[in-house]
Amino acid sequence: MIRSSKLQSRFSDFKIYLKPVCLRMFFLGFSAGLPLLLVLGTLGFWLREAGIDLKTIGFLSWVGLVYGCKWLWAPLVDNVKLPWLSEHLGQRRAWLALSQVMLIISLSGMAFSNPQTHMPQIVAFALLTAFCSATQDISLDAYRIESASADLQGALAATYQTGYRLAMIWAGAGAFALAAFFQSTPSGIYDQTGWTWAYLIMAASISVGLATTLLSPAPNASDEESKLRQLEEMRHHVHAFILRHPSLPRSIAKVVGWFGFVCVRPIADFFYRYRWHALAILLLIATYRISDVVMGVMSNPFYRDMGFTKEEVAAVSKIFGVVMTLVGTFIGGIVVLRIGILKTLLVGALLSAGTNLLFSALAAVGHSLPFLVFTVSADNLSGGLASAAFIAYLSGLTNVQYSATQYAVFSSIMLILPKFLAGFSGVLVESVGYSNFFILTAALGIPVLVLIPIIGYLSRQQGSDKN
């Protein structure tokens, strides 16, 4: 009887993933996961096959810094109404739909760009894709946070990550398979046709997210009403600012008043709620993914240089590996419910940094398909667990009044330092080799293991001070 009740309890834990709000996050997560590899990992493999040097590929990864700067326009997504779209779809879905349509256009532009002859065109469309993708992320993060209570955020993060990772299979393995299928030249000889068809099909795949956006309901009604009240409050604030500063030209006073409301208030709210504890939180956010991000830029060129074919990379890294990420994500969602967010963050950080050492061993072993399977499995399982916990952690830090802006700031801070360092990854690999490079990326995760217990202690102290 006891064993039966335990099994029923564990089964009921997983039933949470069948809620409609979780299922919606699955399809929206799919749309969010498609563009990232198409401007980073898959693009890196494409460029390497086209004969582009490692330094250029490494520096091109700075396109990912766009994701780290989305806090700059997040206030617009939070506060600016789009003509017709906002009226008919609501604030969140309007911006989602616009960004998804633009993604279809920008990915199509990449499809018709040949890196051997039109590299600046590739860079321009990659930047546009990253910008539209980041805008989609801003809207989607706010929609997710406003769609459910805090105790459901772990489950939403898990289903979101599931869709996201399946999209990465499609944008990675799918793109490789499509490029190989449509290739008109013998294997080993570069052919643009295959990549053109691959990216066009990726562009069409964004329609999954667009359809979900159009068919989904608005987020929590009370949050939507709160957002309307906030927009009205903003108008009163800007008007009052104009009246208090008659010496300023009206247009300038209007801009300054608006900036103070939509940009300064969300940041001030965060520091007001967490006080000096906020600095430790921001430091953790800035460094939690550093080990994975810096390593990830060179993973696809590494596979290529180790002699793995597109088909092998597609099967192992882009399919099997992502499946292991999904397993890790679902485990992460349940572990968060069982032991809490901070403890899960610590476990995820330890595993994520440690598994980078397996890549160092693979570099020493050379072309070994079984060892590649083992390495990718361990790395993706730990990464999935860490991601689910981290998304739940960031979601819990936001105030629903400023959800889009605050989450955008957090996720931007999460990416700026890792993406900046990742830009030098190609230079570092050429200097020290792949094996030592992966050891160094593992060492980058050590400060995180120190920070998490410190934040746990500060959280307990802050809780006791309030009591």
GROMACS .gro file of C-alpha atoms in nm:
model
  467
    1MET     CA    1   0.000   0.000   0.000
    2ILE     CA    2   0.280   0.241   0.091
    3ARG     CA    3   0.463   0.167  -0.234
    4SER     CA    4   0.140   0.211  -0.431
    5SER     CA    5   0.070   0.548  -0.271
    6LYS     CA    6   0.426   0.664  -0.348
    7LEU     CA    7   0.384   0.562  -0.712
    8GLN     CA    8   0.052   0.748  -0.730
    9SER     CA    9   0.216   1.055  -0.575
   10ARG     CA   10   0.496   1.051  -0.832
   11PHE     CA   11   0.248   1.000  -1.117
   12SER     CA   12   0.041   1.295  -0.994
   13ASP     CA   13   0.356   1.508  -1.002
   14PHE     CA   14   0.385   1.445  -1.378
   15LYS     CA   15   0.013   1.508  -1.445
   16ILE     CA   16   0.083   1.876  -1.397
   17TYR     CA   17   0.245   1.877  -1.743
   18LEU     CA   18  -0.093   1.800  -1.905
   19LYS     CA   19  -0.251   2.130  -1.796
   20PRO     CA   20  -0.351   2.346  -2.098
   21VAL     CA   21  -0.122   2.629  -1.989
   22CYS     CA   22   0.173   2.386  -1.986
   23LEU     CA   23   0.085   2.249  -2.329
   24ARG     CA   24   0.071   2.602  -2.472
   25MET     CA   25   0.418   2.666  -2.335
   26PHE     CA   26   0.541   2.356  -2.519
   27PHE     CA   27   0.446   2.494  -2.863
   28LEU     CA   28   0.556   2.849  -2.783
   29GLY     CA   29   0.884   2.708  -2.652
   30PHE     CA   30   0.929   2.534  -2.986
   31SER     CA   31   0.903   2.868  -3.165
   32ALA     CA   32   1.148   3.026  -2.920
   33GLY     CA   33   1.404   2.747  -2.960
   34LEU     CA   34   1.430   2.753  -3.339
   35PRO     CA   35   1.629   3.075  -3.405
   36LEU     CA   36   1.910   3.035  -3.150
   37LEU     CA   37   2.104   2.754  -3.321
   38LEU     CA   38   2.031   2.902  -3.662
   39VAL     CA   39   2.239   3.210  -3.573
   40LEU     CA   40   2.496   3.025  -3.358
   41GLY     CA   41   2.566   2.649  -3.364
   42THR     CA   42   2.413   2.545  -3.695
   43LEU     CA   43   2.538   2.863  -3.857
   44GLY     CA   44   2.886   2.786  -3.724
   45PHE     CA   45   2.884   2.442  -3.889
   46TRP     CA   46   2.750   2.593  -4.214
   47LEU     CA   47   3.024   2.859  -4.216
   48ARG     CA   48   3.297   2.607  -4.136
   49GLU     CA   49   3.179   2.386  -4.423
   50ALA     CA   50   3.190   2.693  -4.648
   51GLY     CA   51   3.557   2.738  -4.554
   52ILE     CA   52   3.519   3.028  -4.309
   53ASP     CA   53   3.805   3.042  -4.053
   54LEU     CA   54   3.756   2.973  -3.678
   55LYS     CA   55   3.836   3.329  -3.572
   56THR     CA   56   3.556   3.467  -3.788
   57ILE     CA   57   3.313   3.204  -3.657
   58GLY     CA   58   3.413   3.286  -3.301
   59PHE     CA   59   3.366   3.661  -3.347
   60LEU     CA   60   3.036   3.604  -3.528
   61SER     CA   61   2.907   3.443  -3.210
   62TRP     CA   62   2.882   3.801  -3.081
   63VAL     CA   63   2.554   3.806  -3.270
   64GLY     CA   64   2.432   3.632  -2.955
   65LEU     CA   65   2.503   3.950  -2.759
   66VAL     CA   66   2.179   4.082  -2.905
   67TYR     CA   67   2.002   3.849  -2.662
   68GLY     CA   68   2.203   4.007  -2.384
   69CYS     CA   69   2.089   4.357  -2.479
   70LYS     CA   70   1.715   4.292  -2.497
   71TRP     CA   71   1.661   4.487  -2.176
   72LEU     CA   72   1.712   4.799  -2.391
   73TRP     CA   73   1.382   4.753  -2.576
   74ALA     CA   74   1.195   4.538  -2.322
   75PRO     CA   75   1.020   4.849  -2.181
   76LEU     CA   76   0.873   4.905  -2.528
   77VAL     CA   77   0.732   4.551  -2.529
   78ASP     CA   78   0.595   4.612  -2.180
   79ASN     CA   79   0.436   4.950  -2.250
   80VAL     CA   80   0.394   5.032  -2.621
   81LYS     CA   81   0.070   4.920  -2.786
   82LEU     CA   82   0.093   4.799  -3.145
   83PRO     CA   83  -0.174   4.940  -3.380
   84TRP     CA   84  -0.462   4.695  -3.436
   85LEU     CA   85  -0.263   4.396  -3.301
   86SER     CA   86  -0.271   4.504  -2.935
   87GLU     CA   87  -0.641   4.583  -2.960
   88HIS     CA   88  -0.730   4.239  -3.098
   89LEU     CA   89  -0.465   4.014  -2.937
   90GLY     CA   90  -0.366   4.193  -2.619
   91GLN     CA   91  -0.024   4.331  -2.531
   92ARG     CA   92   0.170   4.004  -2.499
   93ARG     CA   93   0.030   3.814  -2.797
   94ALA     CA   94   0.054   4.121  -3.023
   95TRP     CA   95   0.430   4.147  -2.975
   96LEU     CA   96   0.465   3.769  -3.001
   97ALA     CA   97   0.287   3.762  -3.337
   98LEU     CA   98   0.488   4.055  -3.477
   99SER     CA   99   0.823   3.904  -3.377
  100GLN     CA  100   0.729   3.564  -3.522
  101VAL     CA  101   0.633   3.711  -3.860
  102MET     CA  102   0.962   3.902  -3.869
  103LEU     CA  103   1.152   3.583  -3.785
  104ILE     CA  104   1.004   3.412  -4.089
  105ILE     CA  105   1.128   3.701  -4.304
  106SER     CA  106   1.479   3.720  -4.154
  107LEU     CA  107   1.544   3.345  -4.168
  108SER     CA  108   1.434   3.345  -4.531
  109GLY     CA  109   1.690   3.619  -4.591
  110MET     CA  110   1.964   3.402  -4.439
  111ALA     CA  111   1.854   3.114  -4.662
  112PHE     CA  112   1.936   3.310  -4.977
  113SER     CA  113   2.275   3.437  -4.851
  114ASN     CA  114   2.594   3.254  -4.953
  115PRO     CA  115   2.870   3.295  -4.688
  116GLN     CA  116   3.143   3.250  -4.949
  117THR     CA  117   3.028   3.552  -5.150
  118HIS     CA  118   2.785   3.748  -4.928
  119MET     CA  119   2.922   3.729  -4.574
  120PRO     CA  120   2.803   4.081  -4.476
  121GLN     CA  121   2.451   3.983  -4.586
  122ILE     CA  122   2.466   3.672  -4.365
  123VAL     CA  123   2.574   3.886  -4.069
  124ALA     CA  124   2.295   4.141  -4.130
  125PHE     CA  125   2.019   3.881  -4.148
  126ALA     CA  126   2.167   3.692  -3.853
  127LEU     CA  127   2.153   4.014  -3.648
  128LEU     CA  128   1.792   4.075  -3.754
  129THR     CA  129   1.702   3.715  -3.666
  130ALA     CA  130   1.864   3.750  -3.324
  131PHE     CA  131   1.681   4.080  -3.262
  132CYS     CA  132   1.342   3.936  -3.356
  133SER     CA  133   1.413   3.620  -3.157
  134ALA     CA  134   1.506   3.824  -2.849
  135THR     CA  135   1.185   4.026  -2.887
  136GLN     CA  136   0.988   3.703  -2.904
  137ASP     CA  137   1.164   3.589  -2.585
  138ILE     CA  138   1.071   3.912  -2.404
  139SER     CA  139   0.704   3.873  -2.490
  140LEU     CA  140   0.698   3.500  -2.421
  141ASP     CA  141   0.871   3.525  -2.083
  142ALA     CA  142   0.616   3.787  -1.974
  143TYR     CA  143   0.328   3.578  -2.108
  144ARG     CA  144   0.455   3.271  -1.919
  145ILE     CA  145   0.504   3.455  -1.591
  146GLU     CA  146   0.160   3.616  -1.613
  147SER     CA  147  -0.014   3.291  -1.713
  148ALA     CA  148   0.032   3.099  -1.386
  149SER     CA  149   0.118   3.132  -1.017
  150ALA     CA  150   0.472   3.097  -0.883
  151ASP     CA  151   0.430   2.732  -0.782
  152LEU     CA  152   0.356   2.638  -1.147
  153GLN     CA  153   0.656   2.822  -1.293
  154GLY     CA  154   0.881   2.516  -1.259
  155ALA     CA  155   0.634   2.306  -1.462
  156LEU     CA  156   0.592   2.583  -1.720
  157ALA     CA  157   0.969   2.612  -1.744
  158ALA     CA  158   0.995   2.235  -1.803
  159THR     CA  159   0.734   2.224  -2.084
  160TYR     CA  160   0.875   2.545  -2.234
  161GLN     CA  161   1.222   2.389  -2.230
  162THR     CA  162   1.085   2.067  -2.381
  163GLY     CA  163   0.945   2.254  -2.681
  164TYR     CA  164   1.260   2.465  -2.692
  165ARG     CA  165   1.490   2.163  -2.700
  166LEU     CA  166   1.282   1.978  -2.957
  167ALA     CA  167   1.310   2.288  -3.172
  168MET     CA  168   1.686   2.270  -3.123
  169ILE     CA  169   1.678   1.913  -3.256
  170TRP     CA  170   1.495   2.045  -3.561
  171ALA     CA  171   1.721   2.351  -3.597
  172GLY     CA  172   2.031   2.137  -3.546
  173ALA     CA  173   1.987   1.778  -3.665
  174GLY     CA  174   1.692   1.871  -3.885
  175ALA     CA  175   1.884   2.148  -4.058
  176PHE     CA  176   2.186   1.922  -4.107
  177ALA     CA  177   1.972   1.641  -4.247
  178LEU     CA  178   1.785   1.878  -4.478
  179ALA     CA  179   2.110   2.037  -4.599
  180ALA     CA  180   2.250   1.691  -4.672
  181PHE     CA  181   1.926   1.577  -4.841
  182PHE     CA  182   1.907   1.875  -5.076
  183GLN     CA  183   2.283   1.885  -5.143
  184SER     CA  184   2.351   1.846  -5.514
  185THR     CA  185   2.729   1.795  -5.495
  186PRO     CA  186   2.930   1.495  -5.364
  187SER     CA  187   2.986   1.475  -4.987
  188GLY     CA  188   3.275   1.694  -4.871
  189ILE     CA  189   3.219   1.957  -5.141
  190TYR     CA  190   3.040   2.272  -5.030
  191ASP     CA  191   2.695   2.329  -5.179
  192GLN     CA  192   2.477   2.632  -5.104
  193THR     CA  193   2.153   2.474  -5.231
  194GLY     CA  194   2.119   2.237  -4.936
  195TRP     CA  195   2.155   2.515  -4.679
  196THR     CA  196   1.911   2.739  -4.868
  197TRP     CA  197   1.638   2.476  -4.847
  198ALA     CA  198   1.725   2.395  -4.486
  199TYR     CA  199   1.687   2.757  -4.370
  200LEU     CA  200   1.370   2.812  -4.575
  201ILE     CA  201   1.208   2.513  -4.401
  202MET     CA  202   1.328   2.646  -4.065
  203ALA     CA  203   1.160   2.979  -4.147
  204ALA     CA  204   0.833   2.799  -4.226
  205SER     CA  205   0.858   2.612  -3.895
  206ILE     CA  206   0.814   2.937  -3.701
  207SER     CA  207   0.447   2.916  -3.806
  208VAL     CA  208   0.398   2.660  -3.524
  209GLY     CA  209   0.454   2.938  -3.273
  210LEU     CA  210   0.255   3.191  -3.473
  211ALA     CA  211  -0.048   2.960  -3.485
  212THR     CA  212  -0.021   2.895  -3.109
  213THR     CA  213  -0.002   3.268  -3.039
  214LEU     CA  214  -0.316   3.338  -3.243
  215LEU     CA  215  -0.511   3.051  -3.083
  216SER     CA  216  -0.401   3.107  -2.722
  217PRO     CA  217  -0.599   3.310  -2.466
  218ALA     CA  218  -0.467   3.624  -2.306
  219PRO     CA  219  -0.271   3.567  -1.983
  220ASN     CA  220  -0.431   3.586  -1.639
  221ALA     CA  221  -0.718   3.838  -1.654
  222SER     CA  222  -0.616   4.011  -1.331
  223ASP     CA  223  -0.262   4.059  -1.466
  224GLU     CA  224  -0.404   4.201  -1.790
  225GLU     CA  225  -0.613   4.447  -1.586
  226SER     CA  226  -0.305   4.533  -1.381
  227LYS     CA  227  -0.114   4.606  -1.701
  228LEU     CA  228  -0.394   4.837  -1.821
  229ARG     CA  229  -0.388   5.019  -1.488
  230GLN     CA  230  -0.010   5.050  -1.516
  231LEU     CA  231  -0.037   5.198  -1.867
  232GLU     CA  232  -0.289   5.450  -1.737
  233GLU     CA  233  -0.059   5.528  -1.443
  234MET     CA  234   0.227   5.580  -1.689
  235ARG     CA  235   0.026   5.837  -1.882
  236HIS     CA  236  -0.053   6.026  -1.561
  237HIS     CA  237   0.314   6.007  -1.455
  238VAL     CA  238   0.437   6.147  -1.788
  239HIS     CA  239   0.176   6.424  -1.782
  240ALA     CA  240   0.273   6.520  -1.425
  241PHE     CA  241   0.642   6.523  -1.520
  242ILE     CA  242   0.569   6.761  -1.808
  243LEU     CA  243   0.382   6.995  -1.575
  244ARG     CA  244   0.665   6.987  -1.317
  245HIS     CA  245   0.926   7.079  -1.580
  246PRO     CA  246   0.777   7.361  -1.789
  247SER     CA  247   1.124   7.481  -1.891
  248LEU     CA  248   1.184   7.164  -2.094
  249PRO     CA  249   1.045   7.135  -2.446
  250ARG     CA  250   0.730   6.923  -2.427
  251SER     CA  251   0.868   6.648  -2.654
  252ILE     CA  252   1.185   6.610  -2.445
  253ALA     CA  253   0.994   6.618  -2.116
  254LYS     CA  254   0.760   6.350  -2.248
  255VAL     CA  255   1.052   6.120  -2.342
  256VAL     CA  256   1.234   6.175  -2.011
  257GLY     CA  257   0.916   6.116  -1.810
  258TRP     CA  258   0.838   5.800  -2.004
  259PHE     CA  259   1.194   5.671  -1.962
  260GLY     CA  260   1.180   5.726  -1.587
  261PHE     CA  261   0.858   5.529  -1.557
  262VAL     CA  262   0.923   5.233  -1.786
  263CYS     CA  263   1.300   5.188  -1.735
  264VAL     CA  264   1.389   5.316  -1.389
  265ARG     CA  265   1.088   5.189  -1.196
  266PRO     CA  266   1.131   4.818  -1.274
  267ILE     CA  267   1.498   4.829  -1.169
  268ALA     CA  268   1.419   5.032  -0.856
  269ASP     CA  269   1.146   4.783  -0.765
  270PHE     CA  270   1.392   4.493  -0.777
  271PHE     CA  271   1.647   4.667  -0.554
  272TYR     CA  272   1.372   4.783  -0.316
  273ARG     CA  273   1.252   4.423  -0.268
  274TYR     CA  274   1.596   4.259  -0.233
  275ARG     CA  275   1.808   4.556  -0.116
  276TRP     CA  276   2.185   4.483  -0.108
  277HIS     CA  277   2.107   4.112  -0.143
  278ALA     CA  278   2.025   4.206  -0.507
  279LEU     CA  279   2.396   4.242  -0.591
  280ALA     CA  280   2.468   3.878  -0.505
  281ILE     CA  281   2.164   3.769  -0.708
  282LEU     CA  282   2.279   3.968  -1.012
  283LEU     CA  283   2.630   3.822  -0.985
  284LEU     CA  284   2.485   3.469  -0.983
  285ILE     CA  285   2.266   3.549  -1.285
  286ALA     CA  286   2.570   3.687  -1.473
  287THR     CA  287   2.782   3.376  -1.417
  288TYR     CA  288   2.545   3.077  -1.387
  289ARG     CA  289   2.555   2.976  -1.757
  290ILE     CA  290   2.909   3.098  -1.832
  291SER     CA  291   3.065   2.751  -1.850
  292ASP     CA  292   2.808   2.616  -2.097
  293VAL     CA  293   2.785   2.923  -2.320
  294VAL     CA  294   3.160   2.971  -2.368
  295MET     CA  295   3.207   2.601  -2.443
  296GLY     CA  296   2.902   2.575  -2.670
  297VAL     CA  297   3.029   2.812  -2.941
  298MET     CA  298   3.314   2.578  -3.031
  299SER     CA  299   3.123   2.250  -2.999
  300ASN     CA  300   3.012   2.223  -3.362
  301PRO     CA  301   3.348   2.329  -3.511
  302PHE     CA  302   3.501   2.078  -3.265
  303TYR     CA  303   3.283   1.796  -3.398
  304ARG     CA  304   3.378   1.893  -3.752
  305ASP     CA  305   3.750   1.905  -3.676
  306MET     CA  306   3.733   1.569  -3.494
  307GLY     CA  307   3.613   1.415  -3.820
  308PHE     CA  308   3.247   1.358  -3.731
  309THR     CA  309   3.013   1.380  -4.030
  310LYS     CA  310   2.694   1.586  -4.049
  311GLU     CA  311   2.493   1.267  -4.013
  312GLU     CA  312   2.683   1.162  -3.697
  313VAL     CA  313   2.651   1.507  -3.541
  314ALA     CA  314   2.281   1.514  -3.629
  315ALA     CA  315   2.215   1.171  -3.477
  316VAL     CA  316   2.420   1.210  -3.159
  317SER     CA  317   2.442   1.577  -3.068
  318LYS     CA  318   2.128   1.718  -3.224
  319ILE     CA  319   1.882   1.431  -3.163
  320PHE     CA  320   2.005   1.197  -2.892
  321GLY     CA  321   2.166   1.482  -2.698
  322VAL     CA  322   1.855   1.698  -2.704
  323VAL     CA  323   1.640   1.403  -2.594
  324MET     CA  324   1.870   1.374  -2.292
  325THR     CA  325   1.822   1.746  -2.234
  326LEU     CA  326   1.445   1.691  -2.226
  327VAL     CA  327   1.491   1.414  -1.972
  328GLY     CA  328   1.703   1.649  -1.763
  329THR     CA  329   1.445   1.926  -1.798
  330PHE     CA  330   1.159   1.710  -1.672
  331ILE     CA  331   1.375   1.578  -1.389
  332GLY     CA  332   1.468   1.938  -1.307
  333GLY     CA  333   1.103   2.045  -1.287
  334ILE     CA  334   1.024   1.763  -1.042
  335VAL     CA  335   1.344   1.812  -0.839
  336VAL     CA  336   1.257   2.181  -0.795
  337LEU     CA  337   0.922   2.077  -0.648
  338ARG     CA  338   1.092   1.822  -0.421
  339ILE     CA  339   1.403   1.998  -0.285
  340GLY     CA  340   1.361   2.362  -0.387
  341ILE     CA  341   1.514   2.590  -0.648
  342LEU     CA  342   1.851   2.681  -0.492
  343LYS     CA  343   1.953   2.323  -0.417
  344THR     CA  344   1.860   2.223  -0.772
  345LEU     CA  345   2.061   2.518  -0.905
  346LEU     CA  346   2.366   2.394  -0.713
  347VAL     CA  347   2.335   2.039  -0.847
  348GLY     CA  348   2.287   2.168  -1.203
  349ALA     CA  349   2.587   2.402  -1.182
  350LEU     CA  350   2.814   2.125  -1.053
  351LEU     CA  351   2.709   1.880  -1.323
  352SER     CA  352   2.720   2.137  -1.606
  353ALA     CA  353   3.075   2.247  -1.529
  354GLY     CA  354   3.196   1.893  -1.461
  355THR     CA  355   3.070   1.748  -1.789
  356ASN     CA  356   3.288   1.995  -1.985
  357LEU     CA  357   3.581   1.780  -1.875
  358LEU     CA  358   3.433   1.495  -2.080
  359PHE     CA  359   3.476   1.708  -2.394
  360SER     CA  360   3.841   1.753  -2.300
  361ALA     CA  361   3.874   1.375  -2.278
  362LEU     CA  362   3.700   1.335  -2.615
  363ALA     CA  363   3.951   1.576  -2.770
  364ALA     CA  364   4.230   1.348  -2.644
  365VAL     CA  365   4.054   1.028  -2.757
  366GLY     CA  366   3.972   1.159  -3.104
  367HIS     CA  367   3.699   1.028  -3.335
  368SER     CA  368   3.505   0.786  -3.111
  369LEU     CA  369   3.131   0.764  -3.167
  370PRO     CA  370   3.055   0.573  -2.841
  371PHE     CA  371   3.248   0.828  -2.634
  372LEU     CA  372   3.072   1.111  -2.818
  373VAL     CA  373   2.735   0.956  -2.723
  374PHE     CA  374   2.840   0.930  -2.358
  375THR     CA  375   2.979   1.284  -2.345
  376VAL     CA  376   2.680   1.447  -2.514
  377SER     CA  377   2.435   1.247  -2.298
  378ALA     CA  378   2.595   1.358  -1.972
  379ASP     CA  379   2.633   1.719  -2.084
  380ASN     CA  380   2.277   1.759  -2.208
  381LEU     CA  381   2.118   1.581  -1.911
  382SER     CA  382   2.291   1.815  -1.668
  383GLY     CA  383   2.220   2.118  -1.886
  384GLY     CA  384   1.847   2.039  -1.899
  385LEU     CA  385   1.824   2.007  -1.522
  386ALA     CA  386   2.015   2.332  -1.469
  387SER     CA  387   1.803   2.523  -1.724
  388ALA     CA  388   1.470   2.422  -1.570
  389ALA     CA  389   1.587   2.533  -1.226
  390PHE     CA  390   1.736   2.858  -1.354
  391ILE     CA  391   1.425   2.964  -1.546
  392ALA     CA  392   1.211   2.895  -1.238
  393TYR     CA  393   1.456   3.097  -1.027
  394LEU     CA  394   1.451   3.400  -1.260
  395SER     CA  395   1.071   3.385  -1.287
  396GLY     CA  396   1.040   3.393  -0.910
  397LEU     CA  397   1.250   3.710  -0.892
  398THR     CA  398   1.014   3.919  -1.106
  399ASN     CA  399   0.728   4.145  -1.004
  400VAL     CA  400   0.430   4.074  -1.231
  401GLN     CA  401   0.380   4.450  -1.283
  402TYR     CA  402   0.716   4.467  -1.462
  403SER     CA  403   0.750   4.105  -1.577
  404ALA     CA  404   0.871   4.170  -1.933
  405THR     CA  405   1.126   4.435  -1.838
  406GLN     CA  406   1.262   4.264  -1.527
  407TYR     CA  407   1.292   3.919  -1.684
  408ALA     CA  408   1.457   4.074  -1.989
  409VAL     CA  409   1.710   4.246  -1.765
  410PHE     CA  410   1.783   3.920  -1.581
  411SER     CA  411   1.819   3.712  -1.897
  412SER     CA  412   2.033   3.986  -2.055
  413ILE     CA  413   2.267   3.989  -1.757
  414MET     CA  414   2.278   3.610  -1.784
  415LEU     CA  415   2.414   3.633  -2.141
  416ILE     CA  416   2.631   3.945  -2.168
  417LEU     CA  417   2.947   3.821  -1.995
  418PRO     CA  418   2.932   3.461  -2.129
  419LYS     CA  419   2.860   3.576  -2.485
  420PHE     CA  420   3.139   3.834  -2.471
  421LEU     CA  421   3.392   3.576  -2.351
  422ALA     CA  422   3.261   3.324  -2.606
  423GLY     CA  423   3.362   3.561  -2.885
  424PHE     CA  424   3.727   3.486  -2.802
  425SER     CA  425   3.673   3.109  -2.795
  426GLY     CA  426   3.810   3.059  -3.147
  427VAL     CA  427   4.127   3.253  -3.060
  428LEU     CA  428   4.167   3.049  -2.741
  429VAL     CA  429   4.121   2.714  -2.918
  430GLU     CA  430   4.385   2.808  -3.175
  431SER     CA  431   4.621   2.904  -2.890
  432VAL     CA  432   4.580   2.617  -2.642
  433GLY     CA  433   4.393   2.346  -2.835
  434TYR     CA  434   4.052   2.194  -2.778
  435SER     CA  435   4.144   1.978  -2.475
  436ASN     CA  436   4.281   2.264  -2.264
  437PHE     CA  437   4.001   2.493  -2.382
  438PHE     CA  438   3.734   2.261  -2.239
  439ILE     CA  439   3.923   2.234  -1.908
  440LEU     CA  440   3.928   2.614  -1.883
  441THR     CA  441   3.553   2.635  -1.950
  442ALA     CA  442   3.491   2.385  -1.669
  443ALA     CA  443   3.694   2.604  -1.431
  444LEU     CA  444   3.472   2.900  -1.518
  445GLY     CA  445   3.188   2.726  -1.331
  446ILE     CA  446   3.369   2.719  -0.994
  447PRO     CA  447   3.261   3.070  -0.873
  448VAL     CA  448   2.895   2.972  -0.922
  449LEU     CA  449   2.936   2.682  -0.678
  450VAL     CA  450   3.047   2.935  -0.415
  451LEU     CA  451   2.779   3.193  -0.492
  452ILE     CA  452   2.472   2.970  -0.458
  453PRO     CA  453   2.529   2.876  -0.088
  454ILE     CA  454   2.600   3.243  -0.013
  455ILE     CA  455   2.269   3.347  -0.171
  456GLY     CA  456   2.089   3.073   0.020
  457TYR     CA  457   2.232   3.210   0.344
  458LEU     CA  458   2.140   3.569   0.254
  459SER     CA  459   1.785   3.460   0.164
  460ARG     CA  460   1.740   3.298   0.504
  461GLN     CA  461   1.877   3.610   0.674
  462GLN     CA  462   1.642   3.834   0.479
  463GLY     CA  463   1.348   3.609   0.571
  464SER     CA  464   1.435   3.621   0.940
  465ASP     CA  465   1.475   4.001   0.927
  466LYS     CA  466   1.121   4.034   0.786
  467ASN     CA  467   0.986   3.816   1.067
   0.00000   0.00000   0.00000
